[in-house]
Amino acid sequence: MGKIYITGIGPGDFENMTLKAFEVLSFCDTIIGYNVYTELVKPYFKDKEFLSTGMTKEYERCVLCFEKAVEGKNVALVCSGDAGIYGMAELMYNTGQSYPDIPLEVIPGVTAASSGAALLGAPLIQDFAVISLSDLLTPWEKIEKRILAAAYADMGICFYNPSSKKRAGYLEKACRLVLKYASPETVCGITENIGREGEFYKVCTLKELIEIPVNMFTTVFIGNSQTEIINGKMVTPRGYKAKDMDV
């Protein structure tokens, strides 16, 4: 029997992949994933067997991993960002109940909240919430409650999956919910194609964010009431004061 490594590859560029993820992909016989993600790592591991499936084929992808492991292959299932944050780790553990002899290990990666925050500056220094705007698996009513709770608590918010062809207006709806408790001048930011061709970021206000077009490769950041713009970057104060520091 082989072993399966549920591997977060980070944003997709080699420089943002963890050393552990690189070691695992180098060791494994077979690399499996959503076709967009396998294409990102294929140039660095040309001697591996690559298998991929399209969108909405997550369960089939998991079964394919176990079938290869039953053959004795060591398998890496690649996920963008971190496999345990809106990734495949949970589905793999559930699917693995039918394959109790196949060991699983999760290899963490750099999630978009971290890599996007680095592009924008320092927006997540204080408490923050990460919320997916996709209602494919979570009812919008529950998503709405989470947005309102985070906004009421004056937490920074990071939105994943802000838009798709079927959800073109979801970010606008989310921003209007935040506006129930936050100022229209709240500092916000967006990042797109992190670590890939076309990488982009923009700092803006909450009222401007409503009008900005986004897609599934966009990660959105909404600051708290203290977040400010410093030298064009989005910065949330941690609370340190100069008198408390050895300067």
mmCIF file of N, CA and C in Angstrom, residues 39-176:
data_model
loop_
_atom_site.group_PDB
_atom_site.id
_atom_site.type_symbol
_atom_site.label_atom_id
_atom_site.label_comp_id
_atom_site.label_asym_id
_atom_site.label_seq_id
_atom_site.Cartn_x
_atom_site.Cartn_y
_atom_site.Cartn_z
ATOM 1 N N GLU A 39 -1.216 21.790 -13.501
ATOM 2 C CA GLU A 39 -0.443 22.502 -14.512
ATOM 3 C C GLU A 39 0.552 23.466 -13.871
ATOM 4 N N LEU A 40 0.216 23.977 -12.683
ATOM 5 C CA LEU A 40 1.110 24.910 -12.002
ATOM 6 C C LEU A 40 2.398 24.229 -11.542
ATOM 7 N N VAL A 41 2.304 22.971 -11.128
ATOM 8 C CA VAL A 41 3.495 22.287 -10.584
ATOM 9 C C VAL A 41 4.175 21.378 -11.599
ATOM 10 N N LYS A 42 3.508 21.086 -12.682
ATOM 11 C CA LYS A 42 4.064 20.144 -13.663
ATOM 12 C C LYS A 42 5.456 20.529 -14.171
ATOM 13 N N PRO A 43 5.750 21.811 -14.420
ATOM 14 C CA PRO A 43 7.089 22.148 -14.927
ATOM 15 C C PRO A 43 8.221 21.787 -13.976
ATOM 16 N N TYR A 44 7.934 21.658 -12.678
ATOM 17 C CA TYR A 44 8.983 21.395 -11.693
ATOM 18 C C TYR A 44 9.149 19.904 -11.389
ATOM 19 N N PHE A 45 8.214 19.082 -11.849
ATOM 20 C CA PHE A 45 8.256 17.645 -11.525
ATOM 21 C C PHE A 45 7.912 16.838 -12.782
ATOM 22 N N LYS A 46 8.701 17.008 -13.808
ATOM 23 C CA LYS A 46 8.386 16.460 -15.123
ATOM 24 C C LYS A 46 8.433 14.942 -15.170
ATOM 25 N N ASP A 47 9.111 14.322 -14.198
ATOM 26 C CA ASP A 47 9.254 12.863 -14.227
ATOM 27 C C ASP A 47 8.103 12.146 -13.526
ATOM 28 N N LYS A 48 7.107 12.883 -13.021
ATOM 29 C CA LYS A 48 6.021 12.279 -12.257
ATOM 30 C C LYS A 48 4.831 11.916 -13.152
ATOM 31 N N GLU A 49 4.030 10.998 -12.638
ATOM 32 C CA GLU A 49 2.752 10.697 -13.291
ATOM 33 C C GLU A 49 1.747 11.755 -12.824
ATOM 34 N N PHE A 50 1.121 12.452 -13.765
ATOM 35 C CA PHE A 50 0.134 13.469 -13.431
ATOM 36 C C PHE A 50 -1.251 13.019 -13.866
ATOM 37 N N LEU A 51 -2.212 13.136 -12.955
ATOM 38 C CA LEU A 51 -3.609 12.830 -13.252
ATOM 39 C C LEU A 51 -4.455 13.998 -12.750
ATOM 40 N N SER A 52 -5.457 14.394 -13.526
ATOM 41 C CA SER A 52 -6.254 15.546 -13.124
ATOM 42 C C SER A 52 -7.720 15.352 -13.487
ATOM 43 N N THR A 53 -8.567 16.093 -12.785
ATOM 44 C CA THR A 53 -9.994 16.138 -13.097
ATOM 45 C C THR A 53 -10.419 17.594 -13.096
ATOM 46 N N GLY A 54 -11.598 17.858 -13.653
ATOM 47 C CA GLY A 54 -12.092 19.220 -13.751
ATOM 48 C C GLY A 54 -12.857 19.662 -12.514
ATOM 49 N N MET A 55 -13.404 20.842 -12.605
ATOM 50 C CA MET A 55 -14.216 21.411 -11.533
ATOM 51 C C MET A 55 -15.419 20.514 -11.254
ATOM 52 N N THR A 56 -15.825 20.454 -9.989
ATOM 53 C CA THR A 56 -16.962 19.664 -9.478
ATOM 54 C C THR A 56 -16.682 18.163 -9.463
ATOM 55 N N LYS A 57 -15.447 17.746 -9.745
ATOM 56 C CA LYS A 57 -15.100 16.318 -9.736
ATOM 57 C C LYS A 57 -14.252 15.991 -8.508
ATOM 58 N N GLU A 58 -14.532 16.651 -7.392
ATOM 59 C CA GLU A 58 -13.699 16.501 -6.201
ATOM 60 C C GLU A 58 -13.728 15.073 -5.649
ATOM 61 N N TYR A 59 -14.906 14.491 -5.566
ATOM 62 C CA TYR A 59 -15.001 13.137 -5.012
ATOM 63 C C TYR A 59 -14.271 12.137 -5.900
ATOM 64 N N GLU A 60 -14.455 12.257 -7.213
ATOM 65 C CA GLU A 60 -13.768 11.364 -8.140
ATOM 66 C C GLU A 60 -12.251 11.490 -8.002
ATOM 67 N N ARG A 61 -11.796 12.707 -7.746
ATOM 68 C CA ARG A 61 -10.368 12.959 -7.552
ATOM 69 C C ARG A 61 -9.856 12.223 -6.313
ATOM 70 N N CYS A 62 -10.645 12.277 -5.255
ATOM 71 C CA CYS A 62 -10.258 11.584 -4.018
ATOM 72 C C CYS A 62 -10.166 10.075 -4.237
ATOM 73 N N VAL A 63 -11.170 9.504 -4.876
ATOM 74 C CA VAL A 63 -11.174 8.064 -5.133
ATOM 75 C C VAL A 63 -9.975 7.679 -5.988
ATOM 76 N N LEU A 64 -9.640 8.509 -6.958
ATOM 77 C CA LEU A 64 -8.487 8.241 -7.819
ATOM 78 C C LEU A 64 -7.205 8.171 -6.989
ATOM 79 N N CYS A 65 -7.086 9.037 -6.010
ATOM 80 C CA CYS A 65 -5.919 9.006 -5.125
ATOM 81 C C CYS A 65 -5.827 7.676 -4.391
ATOM 82 N N PHE A 66 -6.940 7.226 -3.839
ATOM 83 C CA PHE A 66 -6.928 5.969 -3.089
ATOM 84 C C PHE A 66 -6.675 4.776 -4.001
ATOM 85 N N GLU A 67 -7.206 4.814 -5.203
ATOM 86 C CA GLU A 67 -6.979 3.706 -6.135
ATOM 87 C C GLU A 67 -5.493 3.590 -6.479
ATOM 88 N N LYS A 68 -4.846 4.723 -6.670
ATOM 89 C CA LYS A 68 -3.409 4.705 -6.966
ATOM 90 C C LYS A 68 -2.606 4.216 -5.754
ATOM 91 N N ALA A 69 -3.034 4.631 -4.555
ATOM 92 C CA ALA A 69 -2.340 4.186 -3.341
ATOM 93 C C ALA A 69 -2.503 2.688 -3.142
ATOM 94 N N VAL A 70 -3.660 2.139 -3.482
ATOM 95 C CA VAL A 70 -3.888 0.690 -3.393
ATOM 96 C C VAL A 70 -2.919 -0.044 -4.319
ATOM 97 N N GLU A 71 -2.568 0.578 -5.436
ATOM 98 C CA GLU A 71 -1.605 -0.018 -6.366
ATOM 99 C C GLU A 71 -0.175 0.017 -5.819
ATOM 100 N N GLY A 72 0.004 0.707 -4.683
ATOM 101 C CA GLY A 72 1.325 0.802 -4.093
ATOM 102 C C GLY A 72 2.035 2.118 -4.368
ATOM 103 N N LYS A 73 1.350 3.057 -5.019
ATOM 104 C CA LYS A 73 1.956 4.348 -5.337
ATOM 105 C C LYS A 73 1.860 5.297 -4.146
ATOM 106 N N ASN A 74 2.892 6.104 -3.962
ATOM 107 C CA ASN A 74 2.814 7.240 -3.051
ATOM 108 C C ASN A 74 2.251 8.412 -3.841
ATOM 109 N N VAL A 75 1.196 9.011 -3.312
ATOM 110 C CA VAL A 75 0.393 9.964 -4.074
ATOM 111 C C VAL A 75 0.362 11.320 -3.380
ATOM 112 N N ALA A 76 0.496 12.379 -4.164
ATOM 113 C CA ALA A 76 0.285 13.733 -3.664
ATOM 114 C C ALA A 76 -0.983 14.282 -4.307
ATOM 115 N N LEU A 77 -1.950 14.642 -3.479
ATOM 116 C CA LEU A 77 -3.126 15.362 -3.965
ATOM 117 C C LEU A 77 -2.853 16.839 -3.747
ATOM 118 N N VAL A 78 -2.724 17.610 -4.826
ATOM 119 C CA VAL A 78 -2.346 19.011 -4.687
ATOM 120 C C VAL A 78 -3.573 19.911 -4.639
ATOM 121 N N CYS A 79 -3.509 20.886 -3.746
ATOM 122 C CA CYS A 79 -4.544 21.904 -3.592
ATOM 123 C C CYS A 79 -3.861 23.262 -3.594
ATOM 124 N N SER A 80 -4.508 24.267 -4.130
ATOM 125 C CA SER A 80 -3.928 25.604 -4.044
ATOM 126 C C SER A 80 -4.034 26.096 -2.608
ATOM 127 N N GLY A 81 -3.138 26.985 -2.221
ATOM 128 C CA GLY A 81 -3.162 27.503 -0.862
ATOM 129 C C GLY A 81 -2.851 26.419 0.144
ATOM 130 N N ASP A 82 -3.717 26.264 1.128
ATOM 131 C CA ASP A 82 -3.571 25.255 2.176
ATOM 132 C C ASP A 82 -4.681 24.224 2.009
ATOM 133 N N ALA A 83 -4.325 22.950 2.016
ATOM 134 C CA ALA A 83 -5.302 21.883 1.775
ATOM 135 C C ALA A 83 -6.363 21.792 2.857
ATOM 136 N N GLY A 84 -6.083 22.361 4.029
ATOM 137 C CA GLY A 84 -7.036 22.315 5.127
ATOM 138 C C GLY A 84 -7.871 23.567 5.268
ATOM 139 N N ILE A 85 -7.698 24.531 4.364
ATOM 140 C CA ILE A 85 -8.481 25.771 4.377
ATOM 141 C C ILE A 85 -9.214 25.862 3.044
ATOM 142 N N TYR A 86 -10.484 25.531 3.047
ATOM 143 C CA TYR A 86 -11.294 25.445 1.826
ATOM 144 C C TYR A 86 -10.649 24.499 0.813
ATOM 145 N N GLY A 87 -9.935 23.504 1.308
ATOM 146 C CA GLY A 87 -9.263 22.563 0.426
ATOM 147 C C GLY A 87 -9.872 21.176 0.502
ATOM 148 N N MET A 88 -9.080 20.170 0.166
ATOM 149 C CA MET A 88 -9.581 18.811 -0.010
ATOM 150 C C MET A 88 -9.364 17.907 1.196
ATOM 151 N N ALA A 89 -8.757 18.426 2.261
ATOM 152 C CA ALA A 89 -8.397 17.559 3.386
ATOM 153 C C ALA A 89 -9.611 16.869 3.996
ATOM 154 N N GLU A 90 -10.677 17.618 4.236
ATOM 155 C CA GLU A 90 -11.872 17.015 4.867
ATOM 156 C C GLU A 90 -12.476 15.919 4.007
ATOM 157 N N LEU A 91 -12.609 16.184 2.698
ATOM 158 C CA LEU A 91 -13.217 15.189 1.809
ATOM 159 C C LEU A 91 -12.334 13.946 1.710
ATOM 160 N N MET A 92 -11.030 14.120 1.743
ATOM 161 C CA MET A 92 -10.130 12.971 1.698
ATOM 162 C C MET A 92 -10.278 12.103 2.946
ATOM 163 N N TYR A 93 -10.397 12.718 4.113
ATOM 164 C CA TYR A 93 -10.565 11.927 5.329
ATOM 165 C C TYR A 93 -11.896 11.192 5.321
ATOM 166 N N ASN A 94 -12.939 11.841 4.835
ATOM 167 C CA ASN A 94 -14.230 11.162 4.757
ATOM 168 C C ASN A 94 -14.199 10.021 3.751
ATOM 169 N N THR A 95 -13.622 10.263 2.576
ATOM 170 C CA THR A 95 -13.520 9.217 1.558
ATOM 171 C C THR A 95 -12.639 8.075 2.065
ATOM 172 N N GLY A 96 -11.633 8.419 2.851
ATOM 173 C CA GLY A 96 -10.690 7.431 3.357
ATOM 174 C C GLY A 96 -11.288 6.431 4.317
ATOM 175 N N GLN A 97 -12.487 6.681 4.805
ATOM 176 C CA GLN A 97 -13.141 5.698 5.671
ATOM 177 C C GLN A 97 -13.399 4.386 4.940
ATOM 178 N N SER A 98 -13.473 4.473 3.614
ATOM 179 C CA SER A 98 -13.639 3.253 2.813
ATOM 180 C C SER A 98 -12.300 2.592 2.482
ATOM 181 N N TYR A 99 -11.206 3.264 2.845
ATOM 182 C CA TYR A 99 -9.861 2.722 2.582
ATOM 183 C C TYR A 99 -9.039 2.829 3.871
ATOM 184 N N PRO A 100 -9.429 2.116 4.928
ATOM 185 C CA PRO A 100 -8.813 2.313 6.247
ATOM 186 C C PRO A 100 -7.333 1.961 6.324
ATOM 187 N N ASP A 101 -6.817 1.208 5.352
ATOM 188 C CA ASP A 101 -5.405 0.812 5.400
ATOM 189 C C ASP A 101 -4.478 1.833 4.728
ATOM 190 N N ILE A 102 -5.060 2.845 4.088
ATOM 191 C CA ILE A 102 -4.251 3.849 3.385
ATOM 192 C C ILE A 102 -3.993 5.034 4.313
ATOM 193 N N PRO A 103 -2.744 5.294 4.694
ATOM 194 C CA PRO A 103 -2.450 6.436 5.571
ATOM 195 C C PRO A 103 -2.528 7.764 4.824
ATOM 196 N N LEU A 104 -2.974 8.791 5.553
ATOM 197 C CA LEU A 104 -3.088 10.146 5.012
ATOM 198 C C LEU A 104 -2.236 11.097 5.841
ATOM 199 N N GLU A 105 -1.656 12.082 5.170
ATOM 200 C CA GLU A 105 -0.934 13.139 5.866
ATOM 201 C C GLU A 105 -1.219 14.469 5.170
ATOM 202 N N VAL A 106 -1.558 15.479 5.945
ATOM 203 C CA VAL A 106 -1.811 16.809 5.390
ATOM 204 C C VAL A 106 -0.521 17.623 5.430
ATOM 205 N N ILE A 107 -0.166 18.218 4.290
ATOM 206 C CA ILE A 107 1.019 19.070 4.179
ATOM 207 C C ILE A 107 0.527 20.511 4.016
ATOM 208 N N PRO A 108 0.738 21.358 5.030
ATOM 209 C CA PRO A 108 0.185 22.710 4.960
ATOM 210 C C PRO A 108 0.851 23.569 3.899
ATOM 211 N N GLY A 109 0.102 24.555 3.417
ATOM 212 C CA GLY A 109 0.623 25.492 2.420
ATOM 213 C C GLY A 109 0.259 26.918 2.778
ATOM 214 N N VAL A 110 0.731 27.854 1.993
ATOM 215 C CA VAL A 110 0.464 29.273 2.225
ATOM 216 C C VAL A 110 -0.886 29.616 1.620
ATOM 217 N N THR A 111 -1.868 29.936 2.476
ATOM 218 C CA THR A 111 -3.203 30.242 1.989
ATOM 219 C C THR A 111 -3.286 31.667 1.448
ATOM 220 N N ALA A 112 -4.325 31.957 0.671
ATOM 221 C CA ALA A 112 -4.445 33.260 0.009
ATOM 222 C C ALA A 112 -4.562 34.415 0.994
ATOM 223 N N ALA A 113 -5.103 34.160 2.176
ATOM 224 C CA ALA A 113 -5.173 35.218 3.183
ATOM 225 C C ALA A 113 -3.770 35.696 3.531
ATOM 226 N N SER A 114 -2.818 34.772 3.653
ATOM 227 C CA SER A 114 -1.441 35.128 4.001
ATOM 228 C C SER A 114 -0.701 35.744 2.820
ATOM 229 N N SER A 115 -0.758 35.100 1.671
ATOM 230 C CA SER A 115 -0.011 35.604 0.516
ATOM 231 C C SER A 115 -0.614 36.908 -0.008
ATOM 232 N N GLY A 116 -1.940 37.024 0.040
ATOM 233 C CA GLY A 116 -2.574 38.268 -0.381
ATOM 234 C C GLY A 116 -2.278 39.407 0.577
ATOM 235 N N ALA A 117 -2.288 39.108 1.867
ATOM 236 C CA ALA A 117 -1.965 40.124 2.863
ATOM 237 C C ALA A 117 -0.550 40.651 2.661
ATOM 238 N N ALA A 118 0.374 39.768 2.299
ATOM 239 C CA ALA A 118 1.749 40.198 2.075
ATOM 240 C C ALA A 118 1.845 41.181 0.913
ATOM 241 N N LEU A 119 1.052 40.959 -0.132
ATOM 242 C CA LEU A 119 1.044 41.887 -1.252
ATOM 243 C C LEU A 119 0.504 43.260 -0.842
ATOM 244 N N LEU A 120 -0.540 43.259 -0.031
ATOM 245 C CA LEU A 120 -1.209 44.506 0.343
ATOM 246 C C LEU A 120 -0.464 45.282 1.411
ATOM 247 N N GLY A 121 0.307 44.609 2.226
ATOM 248 C CA GLY A 121 1.033 45.276 3.300
ATOM 249 C C GLY A 121 0.946 44.490 4.583
ATOM 250 N N ALA A 122 0.059 44.920 5.498
ATOM 251 C CA ALA A 122 -0.121 44.228 6.779
ATOM 252 C C ALA A 122 -1.567 44.383 7.249
ATOM 253 N N PRO A 123 -2.526 43.870 6.473
ATOM 254 C CA PRO A 123 -3.939 44.087 6.829
ATOM 255 C C PRO A 123 -4.481 43.168 7.907
ATOM 256 N N LEU A 124 -3.796 42.070 8.233
ATOM 257 C CA LEU A 124 -4.362 41.058 9.122
ATOM 258 C C LEU A 124 -3.603 40.948 10.448
ATOM 259 N N ILE A 125 -3.011 42.035 10.885
ATOM 260 C CA ILE A 125 -2.212 42.000 12.100
ATOM 261 C C ILE A 125 -3.081 41.803 13.341
ATOM 262 N N GLN A 126 -4.306 42.308 13.303
ATOM 263 C CA GLN A 126 -5.246 42.121 14.406
ATOM 264 C C GLN A 126 -6.169 40.944 14.107
ATOM 265 N N ASP A 127 -7.145 40.669 15.005
ATOM 266 C CA ASP A 127 -8.095 39.568 14.789
ATOM 267 C C ASP A 127 -8.831 39.755 13.461
ATOM 268 N N PHE A 128 -9.069 38.653 12.767
ATOM 269 C CA PHE A 128 -9.763 38.728 11.488
ATOM 270 C C PHE A 128 -10.549 37.447 11.248
ATOM 271 N N ALA A 129 -11.485 37.525 10.318
ATOM 272 C CA ALA A 129 -12.289 36.369 9.918
ATOM 273 C C ALA A 129 -12.053 36.087 8.442
ATOM 274 N N VAL A 130 -12.005 34.813 8.092
ATOM 275 C CA VAL A 130 -11.937 34.393 6.694
ATOM 276 C C VAL A 130 -13.290 33.783 6.335
ATOM 277 N N ILE A 131 -13.944 34.329 5.319
ATOM 278 C CA ILE A 131 -15.295 33.899 4.947
ATOM 279 C C ILE A 131 -15.344 33.658 3.443
ATOM 280 N N SER A 132 -15.828 32.505 3.038
ATOM 281 C CA SER A 132 -16.043 32.230 1.621
ATOM 282 C C SER A 132 -17.429 32.724 1.222
ATOM 283 N N LEU A 133 -17.490 33.414 0.089
ATOM 284 C CA LEU A 133 -18.776 33.900 -0.413
ATOM 285 C C LEU A 133 -19.459 32.894 -1.337
ATOM 286 N N SER A 134 -18.867 31.727 -1.501
ATOM 287 C CA SER A 134 -19.501 30.696 -2.321
ATOM 288 C C SER A 134 -20.617 30.011 -1.534
ATOM 289 N N ASP A 135 -21.815 30.010 -2.098
ATOM 290 C CA ASP A 135 -22.935 29.321 -1.450
ATOM 291 C C ASP A 135 -23.210 27.966 -2.091
ATOM 292 N N LEU A 136 -22.197 27.416 -2.766
ATOM 293 C CA LEU A 136 -22.351 26.089 -3.369
ATOM 294 C C LEU A 136 -22.544 25.029 -2.300
ATOM 295 N N LEU A 137 -21.799 25.160 -1.189
ATOM 296 C CA LEU A 137 -21.874 24.169 -0.113
ATOM 297 C C LEU A 137 -22.413 24.753 1.200
ATOM 298 N N THR A 138 -22.477 26.070 1.288
ATOM 299 C CA THR A 138 -22.970 26.743 2.492
ATOM 300 C C THR A 138 -24.101 27.684 2.110
ATOM 301 N N PRO A 139 -25.271 27.596 2.751
ATOM 302 C CA PRO A 139 -26.393 28.474 2.404
ATOM 303 C C PRO A 139 -26.032 29.948 2.596
ATOM 304 N N TRP A 140 -26.521 30.799 1.699
ATOM 305 C CA TRP A 140 -26.217 32.228 1.804
ATOM 306 C C TRP A 140 -26.691 32.804 3.134
ATOM 307 N N GLU A 141 -27.780 32.313 3.669
ATOM 308 C CA GLU A 141 -28.286 32.829 4.943
ATOM 309 C C GLU A 141 -27.239 32.669 6.052
ATOM 310 N N LYS A 142 -26.506 31.550 6.036
ATOM 311 C CA LYS A 142 -25.463 31.326 7.038
ATOM 312 C C LYS A 142 -24.254 32.224 6.770
ATOM 313 N N ILE A 143 -23.901 32.379 5.496
ATOM 314 C CA ILE A 143 -22.795 33.269 5.128
ATOM 315 C C ILE A 143 -23.106 34.692 5.580
ATOM 316 N N GLU A 144 -24.328 35.120 5.362
ATOM 317 C CA GLU A 144 -24.751 36.470 5.749
ATOM 318 C C GLU A 144 -24.594 36.684 7.253
ATOM 319 N N LYS A 145 -24.978 35.709 8.051
ATOM 320 C CA LYS A 145 -24.841 35.822 9.508
ATOM 321 C C LYS A 145 -23.378 35.964 9.913
ATOM 322 N N ARG A 146 -22.511 35.233 9.239
ATOM 323 C CA ARG A 146 -21.086 35.291 9.563
ATOM 324 C C ARG A 146 -20.497 36.653 9.207
ATOM 325 N N ILE A 147 -20.909 37.188 8.061
ATOM 326 C CA ILE A 147 -20.427 38.513 7.658
ATOM 327 C C ILE A 147 -20.870 39.574 8.664
ATOM 328 N N LEU A 148 -22.140 39.549 9.037
ATOM 329 C CA LEU A 148 -22.673 40.533 9.978
ATOM 330 C C LEU A 148 -21.990 40.414 11.338
ATOM 331 N N ALA A 149 -21.730 39.187 11.783
ATOM 332 C CA ALA A 149 -21.083 38.992 13.081
ATOM 333 C C ALA A 149 -19.660 39.551 13.066
ATOM 334 N N ALA A 150 -18.916 39.291 11.998
ATOM 335 C CA ALA A 150 -17.547 39.796 11.897
ATOM 336 C C ALA A 150 -17.524 41.314 11.812
ATOM 337 N N ALA A 151 -18.456 41.876 11.037
ATOM 338 C CA ALA A 151 -18.518 43.335 10.906
ATOM 339 C C ALA A 151 -18.911 43.986 12.229
ATOM 340 N N TYR A 152 -19.869 43.412 12.914
ATOM 341 C CA TYR A 152 -20.302 43.934 14.217
ATOM 342 C C TYR A 152 -19.155 43.922 15.230
ATOM 343 N N ALA A 153 -18.314 42.887 15.166
ATOM 344 C CA ALA A 153 -17.185 42.753 16.087
ATOM 345 C C ALA A 153 -15.989 43.603 15.665
ATOM 346 N N ASP A 154 -16.111 44.354 14.581
ATOM 347 C CA ASP A 154 -15.025 45.195 14.065
ATOM 348 C C ASP A 154 -13.774 44.367 13.766
ATOM 349 N N MET A 155 -13.988 43.191 13.219
ATOM 350 C CA MET A 155 -12.875 42.347 12.799
ATOM 351 C C MET A 155 -12.499 42.658 11.359
ATOM 352 N N GLY A 156 -11.228 42.507 11.032
ATOM 353 C CA GLY A 156 -10.858 42.493 9.638
ATOM 354 C C GLY A 156 -11.491 41.276 8.980
ATOM 355 N N ILE A 157 -11.780 41.369 7.699
ATOM 356 C CA ILE A 157 -12.445 40.271 6.997
ATOM 357 C C ILE A 157 -11.689 39.975 5.708
ATOM 358 N N CYS A 158 -11.473 38.707 5.444
ATOM 359 C CA CYS A 158 -10.894 38.253 4.184
ATOM 360 C C CYS A 158 -11.933 37.395 3.476
ATOM 361 N N PHE A 159 -12.341 37.811 2.289
ATOM 362 C CA PHE A 159 -13.335 37.071 1.510
ATOM 363 C C PHE A 159 -12.642 36.202 0.465
ATOM 364 N N TYR A 160 -12.936 34.896 0.517
ATOM 365 C CA TYR A 160 -12.534 33.981 -0.544
ATOM 366 C C TYR A 160 -13.724 33.801 -1.504
ATOM 367 N N ASN A 161 -13.435 33.363 -2.721
ATOM 368 C CA ASN A 161 -14.470 33.044 -3.726
ATOM 369 C C ASN A 161 -15.504 34.165 -3.851
ATOM 370 N N PRO A 162 -15.058 35.407 -4.138
ATOM 371 C CA PRO A 162 -16.007 36.524 -4.115
ATOM 372 C C PRO A 162 -16.946 36.589 -5.305
ATOM 373 N N SER A 163 -16.663 35.858 -6.357
ATOM 374 C CA SER A 163 -17.507 35.987 -7.542
ATOM 375 C C SER A 163 -17.345 34.771 -8.446
ATOM 376 N N SER A 164 -18.360 34.541 -9.253
ATOM 377 C CA SER A 164 -18.314 33.543 -10.325
ATOM 378 C C SER A 164 -19.382 33.947 -11.332
ATOM 379 N N LYS A 165 -19.520 33.170 -12.387
ATOM 380 C CA LYS A 165 -20.532 33.502 -13.397
ATOM 381 C C LYS A 165 -21.935 33.511 -12.805
ATOM 382 N N LYS A 166 -22.176 32.625 -11.839
ATOM 383 C CA LYS A 166 -23.503 32.546 -11.232
ATOM 384 C C LYS A 166 -23.654 33.459 -10.018
ATOM 385 N N ARG A 167 -22.532 34.047 -9.543
ATOM 386 C CA ARG A 167 -22.577 34.853 -8.321
ATOM 387 C C ARG A 167 -21.963 36.228 -8.560
ATOM 388 N N ALA A 168 -22.346 36.864 -9.649
ATOM 389 C CA ALA A 168 -21.700 38.114 -10.047
ATOM 390 C C ALA A 168 -21.877 39.232 -9.022
ATOM 391 N N GLY A 169 -22.966 39.243 -8.283
ATOM 392 C CA GLY A 169 -23.217 40.352 -7.369
ATOM 393 C C GLY A 169 -22.973 40.048 -5.910
ATOM 394 N N TYR A 170 -22.309 38.944 -5.611
ATOM 395 C CA TYR A 170 -22.181 38.530 -4.209
ATOM 396 C C TYR A 170 -21.263 39.435 -3.392
ATOM 397 N N LEU A 171 -20.187 39.931 -3.990
ATOM 398 C CA LEU A 171 -19.316 40.823 -3.236
ATOM 399 C C LEU A 171 -20.046 42.112 -2.893
ATOM 400 N N GLU A 172 -20.818 42.637 -3.813
ATOM 401 C CA GLU A 172 -21.596 43.845 -3.516
ATOM 402 C C GLU A 172 -22.551 43.583 -2.349
ATOM 403 N N LYS A 173 -23.232 42.445 -2.360
ATOM 404 C CA LYS A 173 -24.134 42.107 -1.249
ATOM 405 C C LYS A 173 -23.372 42.026 0.066
ATOM 406 N N ALA A 174 -22.199 41.422 0.020
ATOM 407 C CA ALA A 174 -21.397 41.283 1.233
ATOM 408 C C ALA A 174 -20.937 42.638 1.750
ATOM 409 N N CYS A 175 -20.510 43.512 0.848
ATOM 410 C CA CYS A 175 -20.060 44.845 1.259
ATOM 411 C C CYS A 175 -21.196 45.641 1.889
ATOM 412 N N ARG A 176 -22.375 45.520 1.346
ATOM 413 C CA ARG A 176 -23.517 46.264 1.906
ATOM 414 C C ARG A 176 -23.881 45.743 3.296
#
